[in-house]
CSV table of C-alpha atoms in Angstrom, one decimal:
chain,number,residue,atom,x,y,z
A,109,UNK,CA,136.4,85.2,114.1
A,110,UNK,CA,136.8,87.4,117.0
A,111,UNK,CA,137.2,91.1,116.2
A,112,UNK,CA,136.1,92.9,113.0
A,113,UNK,CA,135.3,96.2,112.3
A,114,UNK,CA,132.8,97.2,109.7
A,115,UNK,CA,133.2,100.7,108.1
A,116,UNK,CA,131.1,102.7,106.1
A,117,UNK,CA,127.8,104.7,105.9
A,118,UNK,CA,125.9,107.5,104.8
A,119,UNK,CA,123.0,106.4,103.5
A,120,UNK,CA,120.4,103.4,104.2
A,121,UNK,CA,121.9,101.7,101.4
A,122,UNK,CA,125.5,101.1,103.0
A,123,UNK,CA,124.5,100.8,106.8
A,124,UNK,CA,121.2,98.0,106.1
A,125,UNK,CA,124.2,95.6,104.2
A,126,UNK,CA,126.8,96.8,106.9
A,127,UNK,CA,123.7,95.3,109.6
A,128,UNK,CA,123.0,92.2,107.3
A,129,UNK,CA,126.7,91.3,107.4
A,130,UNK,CA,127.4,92.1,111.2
A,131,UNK,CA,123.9,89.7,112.1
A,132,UNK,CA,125.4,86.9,109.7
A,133,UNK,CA,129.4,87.9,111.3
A,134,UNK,CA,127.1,86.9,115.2
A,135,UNK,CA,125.0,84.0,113.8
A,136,UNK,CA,128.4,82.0,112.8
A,137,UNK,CA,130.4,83.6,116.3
A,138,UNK,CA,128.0,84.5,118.9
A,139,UNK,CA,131.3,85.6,120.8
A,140,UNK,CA,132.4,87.9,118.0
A,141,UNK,CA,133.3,91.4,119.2
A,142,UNK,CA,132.2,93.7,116.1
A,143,UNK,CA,132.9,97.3,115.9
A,144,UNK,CA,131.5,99.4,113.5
A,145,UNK,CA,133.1,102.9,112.1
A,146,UNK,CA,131.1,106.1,110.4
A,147,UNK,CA,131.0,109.9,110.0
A,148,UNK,CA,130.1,112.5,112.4
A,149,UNK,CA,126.7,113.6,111.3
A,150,UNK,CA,125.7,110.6,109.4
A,151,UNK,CA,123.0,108.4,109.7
A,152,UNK,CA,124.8,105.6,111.4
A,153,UNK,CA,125.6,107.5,114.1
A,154,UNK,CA,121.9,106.8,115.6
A,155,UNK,CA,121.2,103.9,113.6
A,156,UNK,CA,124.2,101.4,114.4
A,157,UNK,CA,123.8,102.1,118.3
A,158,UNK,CA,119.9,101.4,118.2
A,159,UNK,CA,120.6,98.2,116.3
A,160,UNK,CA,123.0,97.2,119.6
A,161,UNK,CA,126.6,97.9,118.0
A,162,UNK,CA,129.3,100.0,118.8
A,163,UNK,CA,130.0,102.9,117.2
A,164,UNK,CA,133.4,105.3,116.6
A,165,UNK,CA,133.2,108.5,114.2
A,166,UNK,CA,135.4,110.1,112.2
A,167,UNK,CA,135.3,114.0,111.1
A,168,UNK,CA,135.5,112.6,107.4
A,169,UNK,CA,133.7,114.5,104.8
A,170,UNK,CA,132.5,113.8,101.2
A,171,UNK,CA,133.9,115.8,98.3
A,172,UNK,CA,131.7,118.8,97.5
A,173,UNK,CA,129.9,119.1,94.5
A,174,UNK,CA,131.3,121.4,92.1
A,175,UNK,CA,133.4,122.4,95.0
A,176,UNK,CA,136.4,125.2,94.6
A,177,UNK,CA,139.9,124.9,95.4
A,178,UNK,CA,139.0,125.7,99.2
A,179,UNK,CA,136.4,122.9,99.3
A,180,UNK,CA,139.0,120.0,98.4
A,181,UNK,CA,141.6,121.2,101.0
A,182,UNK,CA,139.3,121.3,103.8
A,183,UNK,CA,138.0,117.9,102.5
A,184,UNK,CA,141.7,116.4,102.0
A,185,UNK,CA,142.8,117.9,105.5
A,186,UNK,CA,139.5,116.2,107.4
A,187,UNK,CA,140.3,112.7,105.3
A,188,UNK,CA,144.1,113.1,106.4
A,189,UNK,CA,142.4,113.9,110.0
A,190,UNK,CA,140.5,110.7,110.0
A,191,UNK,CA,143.2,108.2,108.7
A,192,UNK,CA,145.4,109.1,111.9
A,193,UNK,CA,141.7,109.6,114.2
A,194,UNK,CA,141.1,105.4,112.1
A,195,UNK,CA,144.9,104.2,113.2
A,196,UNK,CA,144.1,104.7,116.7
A,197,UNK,CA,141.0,103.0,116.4
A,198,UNK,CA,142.5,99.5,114.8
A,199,UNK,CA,145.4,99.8,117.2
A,200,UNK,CA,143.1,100.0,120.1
A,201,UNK,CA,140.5,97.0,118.8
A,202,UNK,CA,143.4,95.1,117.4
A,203,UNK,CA,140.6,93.8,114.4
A,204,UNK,CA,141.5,90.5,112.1
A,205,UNK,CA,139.9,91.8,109.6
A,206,UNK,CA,137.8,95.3,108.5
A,207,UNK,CA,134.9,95.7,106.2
A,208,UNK,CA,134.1,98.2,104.0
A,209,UNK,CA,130.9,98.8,102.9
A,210,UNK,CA,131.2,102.0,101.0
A,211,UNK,CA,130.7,105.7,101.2
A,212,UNK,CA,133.3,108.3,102.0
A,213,UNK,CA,132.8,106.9,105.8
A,214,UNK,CA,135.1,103.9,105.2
A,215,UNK,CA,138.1,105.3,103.2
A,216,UNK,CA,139.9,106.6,106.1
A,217,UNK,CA,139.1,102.9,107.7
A,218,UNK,CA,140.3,101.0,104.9
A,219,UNK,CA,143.2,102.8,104.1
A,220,UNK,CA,144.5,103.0,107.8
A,221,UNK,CA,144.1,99.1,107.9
A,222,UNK,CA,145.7,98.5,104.5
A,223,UNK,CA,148.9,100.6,105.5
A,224,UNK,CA,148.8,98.2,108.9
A,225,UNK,CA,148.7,94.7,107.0
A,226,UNK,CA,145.2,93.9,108.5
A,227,UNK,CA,143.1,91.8,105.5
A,228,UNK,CA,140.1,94.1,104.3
A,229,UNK,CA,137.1,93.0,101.9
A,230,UNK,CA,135.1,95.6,100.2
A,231,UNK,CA,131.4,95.3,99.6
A,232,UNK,CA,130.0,97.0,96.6
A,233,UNK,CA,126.4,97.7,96.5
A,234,UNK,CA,125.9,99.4,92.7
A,235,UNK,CA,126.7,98.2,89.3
A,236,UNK,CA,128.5,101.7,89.0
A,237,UNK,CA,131.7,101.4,91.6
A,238,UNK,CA,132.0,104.6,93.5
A,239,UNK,CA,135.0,106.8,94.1
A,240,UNK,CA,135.6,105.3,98.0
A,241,UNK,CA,135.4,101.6,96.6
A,242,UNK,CA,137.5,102.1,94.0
A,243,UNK,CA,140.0,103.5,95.5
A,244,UNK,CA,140.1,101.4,98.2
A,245,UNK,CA,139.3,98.1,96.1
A,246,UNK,CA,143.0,98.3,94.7
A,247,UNK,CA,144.3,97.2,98.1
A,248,UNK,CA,141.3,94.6,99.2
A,249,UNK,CA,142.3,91.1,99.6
A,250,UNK,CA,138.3,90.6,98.3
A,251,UNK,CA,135.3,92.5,97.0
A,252,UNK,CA,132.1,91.6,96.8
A,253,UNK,CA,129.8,93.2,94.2
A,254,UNK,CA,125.9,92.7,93.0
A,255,UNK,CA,126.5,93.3,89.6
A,256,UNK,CA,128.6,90.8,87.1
A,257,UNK,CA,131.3,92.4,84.8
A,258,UNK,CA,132.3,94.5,88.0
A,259,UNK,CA,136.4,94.3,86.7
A,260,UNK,CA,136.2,97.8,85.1
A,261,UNK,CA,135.9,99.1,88.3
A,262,UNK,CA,138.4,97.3,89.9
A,263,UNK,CA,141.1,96.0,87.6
A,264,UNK,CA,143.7,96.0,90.1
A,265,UNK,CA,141.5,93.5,92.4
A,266,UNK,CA,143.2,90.4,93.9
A,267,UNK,CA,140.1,88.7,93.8
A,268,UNK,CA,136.2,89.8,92.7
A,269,UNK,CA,133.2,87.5,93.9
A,270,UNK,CA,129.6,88.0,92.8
A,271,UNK,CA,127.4,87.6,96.0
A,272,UNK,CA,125.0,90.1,95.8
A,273,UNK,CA,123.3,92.3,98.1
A,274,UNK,CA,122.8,91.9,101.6
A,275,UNK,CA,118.7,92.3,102.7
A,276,UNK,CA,116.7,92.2,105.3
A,277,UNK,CA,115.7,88.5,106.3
A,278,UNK,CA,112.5,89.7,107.7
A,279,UNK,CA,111.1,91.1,104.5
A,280,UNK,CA,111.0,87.5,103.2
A,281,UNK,CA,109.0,85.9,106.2
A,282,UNK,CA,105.4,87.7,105.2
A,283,UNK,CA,103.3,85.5,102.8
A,284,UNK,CA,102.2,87.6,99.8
A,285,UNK,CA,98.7,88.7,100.0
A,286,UNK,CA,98.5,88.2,103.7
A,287,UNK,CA,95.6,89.2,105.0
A,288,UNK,CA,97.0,90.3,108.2
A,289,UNK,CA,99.5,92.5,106.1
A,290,UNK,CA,96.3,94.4,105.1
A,291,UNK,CA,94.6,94.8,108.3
A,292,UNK,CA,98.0,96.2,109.8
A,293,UNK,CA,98.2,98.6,107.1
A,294,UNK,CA,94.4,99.7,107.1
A,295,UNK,CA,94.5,98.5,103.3
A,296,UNK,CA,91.7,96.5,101.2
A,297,UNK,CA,92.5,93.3,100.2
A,298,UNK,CA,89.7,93.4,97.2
A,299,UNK,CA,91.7,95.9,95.6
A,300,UNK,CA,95.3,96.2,93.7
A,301,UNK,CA,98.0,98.0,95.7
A,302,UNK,CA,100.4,100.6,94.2
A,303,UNK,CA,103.3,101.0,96.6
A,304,UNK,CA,105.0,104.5,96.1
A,305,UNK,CA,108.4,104.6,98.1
A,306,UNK,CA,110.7,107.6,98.0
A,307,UNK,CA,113.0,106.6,100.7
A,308,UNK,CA,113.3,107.9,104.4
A,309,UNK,CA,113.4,111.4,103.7
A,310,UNK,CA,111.4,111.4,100.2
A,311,UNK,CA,111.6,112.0,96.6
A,312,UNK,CA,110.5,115.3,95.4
A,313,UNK,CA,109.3,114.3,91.7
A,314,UNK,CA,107.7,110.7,92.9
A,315,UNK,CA,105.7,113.0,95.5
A,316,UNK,CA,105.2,115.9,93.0
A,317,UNK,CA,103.9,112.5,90.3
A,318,UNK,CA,101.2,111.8,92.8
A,319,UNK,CA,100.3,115.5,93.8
A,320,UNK,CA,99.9,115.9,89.9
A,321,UNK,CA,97.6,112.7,89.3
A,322,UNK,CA,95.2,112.9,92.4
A,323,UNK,CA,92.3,113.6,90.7
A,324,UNK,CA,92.9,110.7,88.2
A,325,UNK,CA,93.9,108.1,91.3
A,326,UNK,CA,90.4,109.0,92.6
A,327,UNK,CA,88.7,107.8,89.8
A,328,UNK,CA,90.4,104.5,90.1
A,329,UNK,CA,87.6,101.9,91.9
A,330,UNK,CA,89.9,99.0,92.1
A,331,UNK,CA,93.6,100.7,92.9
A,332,UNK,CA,95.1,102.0,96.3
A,333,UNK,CA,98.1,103.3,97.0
A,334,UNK,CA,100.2,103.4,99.7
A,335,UNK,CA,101.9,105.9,99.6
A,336,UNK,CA,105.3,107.0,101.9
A,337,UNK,CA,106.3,110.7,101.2
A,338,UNK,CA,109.1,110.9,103.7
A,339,UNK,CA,109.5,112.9,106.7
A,340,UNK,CA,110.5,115.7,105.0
A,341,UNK,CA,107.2,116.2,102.9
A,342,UNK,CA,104.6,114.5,105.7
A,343,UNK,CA,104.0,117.9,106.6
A,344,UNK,CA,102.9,119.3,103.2
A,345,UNK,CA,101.1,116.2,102.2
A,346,UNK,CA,98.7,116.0,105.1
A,347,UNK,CA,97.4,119.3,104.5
A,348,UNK,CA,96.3,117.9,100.9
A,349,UNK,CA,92.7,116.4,99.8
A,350,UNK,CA,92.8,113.0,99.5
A,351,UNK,CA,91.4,110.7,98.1
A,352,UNK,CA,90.2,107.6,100.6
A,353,UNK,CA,92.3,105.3,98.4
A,354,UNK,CA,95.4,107.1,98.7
A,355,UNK,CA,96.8,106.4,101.8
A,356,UNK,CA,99.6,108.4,103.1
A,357,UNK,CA,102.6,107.7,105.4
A,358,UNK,CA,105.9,109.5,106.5
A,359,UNK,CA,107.7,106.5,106.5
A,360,UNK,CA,106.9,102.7,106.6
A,361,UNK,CA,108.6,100.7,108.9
A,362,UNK,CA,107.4,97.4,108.4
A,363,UNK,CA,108.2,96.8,104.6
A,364,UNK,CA,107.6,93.7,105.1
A,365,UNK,CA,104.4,93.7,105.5
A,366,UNK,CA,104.0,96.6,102.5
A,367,UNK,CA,105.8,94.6,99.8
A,368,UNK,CA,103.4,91.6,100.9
A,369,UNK,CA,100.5,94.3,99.9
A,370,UNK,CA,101.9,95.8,96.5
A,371,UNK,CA,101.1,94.9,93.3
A,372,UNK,CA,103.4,97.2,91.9
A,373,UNK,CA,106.0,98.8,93.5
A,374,UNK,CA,107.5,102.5,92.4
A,375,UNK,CA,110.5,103.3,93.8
A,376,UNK,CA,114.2,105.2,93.4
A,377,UNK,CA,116.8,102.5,92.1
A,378,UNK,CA,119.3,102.4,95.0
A,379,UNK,CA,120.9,99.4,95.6
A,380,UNK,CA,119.6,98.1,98.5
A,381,UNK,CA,116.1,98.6,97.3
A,382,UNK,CA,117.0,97.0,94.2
A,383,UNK,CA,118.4,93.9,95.8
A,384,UNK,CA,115.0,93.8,98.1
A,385,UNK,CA,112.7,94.0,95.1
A,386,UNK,CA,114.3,91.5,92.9
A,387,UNK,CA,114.7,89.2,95.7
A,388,UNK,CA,110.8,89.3,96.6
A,389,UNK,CA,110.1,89.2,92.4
A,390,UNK,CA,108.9,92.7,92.7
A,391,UNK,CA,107.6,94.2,89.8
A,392,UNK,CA,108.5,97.9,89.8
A,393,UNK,CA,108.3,101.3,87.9
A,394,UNK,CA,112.1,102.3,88.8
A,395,UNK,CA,112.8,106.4,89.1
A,396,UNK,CA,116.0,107.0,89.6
A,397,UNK,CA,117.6,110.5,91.3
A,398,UNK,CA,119.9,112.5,89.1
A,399,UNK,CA,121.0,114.1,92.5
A,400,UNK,CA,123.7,111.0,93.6
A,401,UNK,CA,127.5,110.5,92.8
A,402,UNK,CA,128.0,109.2,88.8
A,403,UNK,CA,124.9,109.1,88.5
A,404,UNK,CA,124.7,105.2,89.7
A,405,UNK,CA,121.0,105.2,90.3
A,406,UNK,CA,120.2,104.8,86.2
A,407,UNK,CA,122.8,102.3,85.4
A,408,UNK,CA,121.1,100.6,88.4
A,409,UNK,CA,117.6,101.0,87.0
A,410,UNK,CA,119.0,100.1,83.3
A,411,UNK,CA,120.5,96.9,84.6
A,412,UNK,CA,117.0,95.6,85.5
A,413,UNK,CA,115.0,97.6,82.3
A,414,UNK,CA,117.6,95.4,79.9
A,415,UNK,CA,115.8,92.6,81.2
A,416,UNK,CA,112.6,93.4,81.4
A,417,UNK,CA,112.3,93.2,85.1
A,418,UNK,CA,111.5,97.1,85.7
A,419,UNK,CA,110.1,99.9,83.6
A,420,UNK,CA,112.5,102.6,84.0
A,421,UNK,CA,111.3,106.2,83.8
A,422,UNK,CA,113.9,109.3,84.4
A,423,UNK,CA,113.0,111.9,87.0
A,424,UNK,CA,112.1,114.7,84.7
A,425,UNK,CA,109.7,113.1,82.7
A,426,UNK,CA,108.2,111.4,85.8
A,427,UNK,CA,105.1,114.4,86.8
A,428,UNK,CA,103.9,113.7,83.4
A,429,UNK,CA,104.1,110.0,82.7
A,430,UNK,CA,104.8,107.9,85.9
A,431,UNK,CA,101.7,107.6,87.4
A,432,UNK,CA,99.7,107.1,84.3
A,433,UNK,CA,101.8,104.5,83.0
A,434,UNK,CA,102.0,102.8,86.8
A,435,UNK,CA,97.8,102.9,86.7
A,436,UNK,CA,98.2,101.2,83.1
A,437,UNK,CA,100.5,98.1,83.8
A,438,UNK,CA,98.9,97.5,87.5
A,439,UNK,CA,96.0,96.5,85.2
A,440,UNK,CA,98.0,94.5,83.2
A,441,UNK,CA,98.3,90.8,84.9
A,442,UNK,CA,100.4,89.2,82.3
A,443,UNK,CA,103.0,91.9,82.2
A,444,UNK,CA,102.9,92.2,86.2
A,445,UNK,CA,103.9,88.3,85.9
A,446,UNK,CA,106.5,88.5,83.3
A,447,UNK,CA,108.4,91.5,84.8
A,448,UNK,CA,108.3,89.3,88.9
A,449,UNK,CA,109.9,86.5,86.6
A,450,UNK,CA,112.2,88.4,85.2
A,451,UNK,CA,113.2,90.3,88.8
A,452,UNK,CA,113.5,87.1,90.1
A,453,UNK,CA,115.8,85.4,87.8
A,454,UNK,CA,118.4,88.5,89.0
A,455,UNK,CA,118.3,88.2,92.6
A,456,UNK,CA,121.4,86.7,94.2
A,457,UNK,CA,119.9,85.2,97.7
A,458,UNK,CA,122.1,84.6,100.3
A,459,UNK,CA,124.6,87.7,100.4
A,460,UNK,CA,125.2,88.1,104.0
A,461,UNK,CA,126.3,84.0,104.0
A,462,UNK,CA,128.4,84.4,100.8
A,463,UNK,CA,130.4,87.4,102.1
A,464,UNK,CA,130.9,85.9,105.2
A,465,UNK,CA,132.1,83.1,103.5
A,466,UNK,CA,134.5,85.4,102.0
A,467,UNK,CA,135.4,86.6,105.1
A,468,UNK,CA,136.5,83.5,107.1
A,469,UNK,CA,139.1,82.8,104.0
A,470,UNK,CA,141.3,86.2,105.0
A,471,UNK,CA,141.8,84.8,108.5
């Protein structure tokens, strides 16, 4: 393997797989030459160069929501834009093969390379295919998804492969309970941890759920939380009383060391959060946004609640009943064990290796 080109971004949950599968592409071929393609504006565009990789961007844009007529032209002429801007990019790197690991970043990628005859493998994070992957999944030699019964989504497949969800390797590395993971932290080993995660930028009603239920968290002797509000509500939630066992943060950068803490983990149900937390056995009070494309984040969440491996409650019912009923099963041992069974029996170890895998076949 000597040139590939991952595309895709967006979010944290397409660019931490997109890193997963670039560190397994350099493990294998140290001499690999691996260059990665996003959107102007988007998250990769810092994160991808401070992880050490090359970067190209395309003016591509997503589709509005609820968009007029105006809206989808614009969008259409910037995604016509980008497919000739992603033609120049293959035909200078010359790639064997291109990645796409979803978003409206990749499209423009994936389609340029299909018209060109280079071999492209589509990873899909969510057990709800988006619009990007399923258009593009048509004309993959592979994709890779999380979630079995993925055919739905892309009947017109040449080949489907269950591998799961790339993840972090470090999370796994910090033994649960360990001490040091506590003194880092400034946590107290003698007592339970509730982990509250609302992703980089924050969750509005998971932050709102523990503004509401301050007052009743105090009260708890043998409970801390750790809570991470995102950068966009650290401001507002400094300025509030609290109590010493709440302990707040912007953002946590070492989640490994913060899953090793939990107890009990509340969290939205994106995929790569998903994939982490069944991995680790996680058990979790799952909240997923109504404010994401299909609405994948609850047929995420339902996928584990089926199986008893997370309690699922839905964002507008989540002020009055998550942190109550996250105070009530943190108490509950047996339940807490039953639900990390459960989480484990659905995590699919081993995704960056398995896609690889993949990979090497289309050369």
């Amino acid at each position: 393997m000597k040139r590939v080109i991952i595309s895709g971004g967006g979010t944290g949950g397409h660019i931490f797989p997109a890193l997963s599968i670039a560190g397994e592409i350099q493990r294998r071929y140290p001499e690999c030459d691996l260059l990665f393609v996003g959107a102007e504006g988007r998250m990769e565009a810092e994160r991808i160069p401070a992880a050490g990789y090359s970067i190209r961007l395309l003016p591509v844009q997503g589709l509005e929501r609820g968009g007029g007529l105006f809206s989808k032209i614009r969008t259409m002429k910037h995604l016509l834009r980008s497919i000739e801007i992603a033609r120049s990019y293959l035909a200078d790197f010359h790639p064997e093969v291109v990645v796409g690991v979803g978003g409206y970043a990749s499209a423009p990628t994936l389609l340029a390379a299909s018209k060109s005859g280079i071999p492209i493998l589509v990873q899909e994070q969510n057990s709800y295919a988006g619009k990007t992957n399923r258009l593009v999944g048509r004309r993959a030699e592979t994709v890779c998804v999380a979630y079995p019964n993925m055919e739905r989504y892309f009947p017109k497949a040449k080949k489907i492969v269950l591998t799961g969800n790339p993840v972090r390797a470090a999370l796994t590395e910090v033994p649960k309970h360990d001490p040091e993971a506590y003194s880092e932290l400034g946590l107290d080993p003698t007592k339970k941890t509730l982990l509250v995660l609302g992703g980089s930028l924050g969750a509005r009603s998971i932050n709102d759920s523990v503004i509401h239920s301050l007052p009743r968290l105090a009260e708890e002797k043998e409970v801390q939380v750790l809570w991470q509000c995102g950068k966009g509500y650290y401001d507002e939630a400094k300025q509030l009383s609290l109590p010493a066992n709440v302990h707040l943060r912007d953002f946590v950068s070492r989640m490994d060391l913060a899953y090793a803490t939990a107890d009990l983990v509340v969290s939205r149900a994106g995929a790569g959060s998903i994939s982490e937390l069944t991995l680790l056995g996680m058990p979790t009070i799952l909240v997923p946004s109504p404010n994401v494309a299909e609405d994948h984040q609850t047929k995420n969440a339902q996928a584990l609640a089926s199986k008893e491996a997370a309690v699922l409650i839905k964002d507008s019912d989540s002020v009055e009943q998550l942190i109550g009923t996250a105070l009530e099963l943190i108490h509950n041992d047996s339940e807490l064990a039953t639900m990390s069974q459960n989480a484990l029996t659905m995590a699919l170890p081993n995704a960056a290796e398995h896609i690889v895998d993949e990979l090497e076949l289309l050369l």
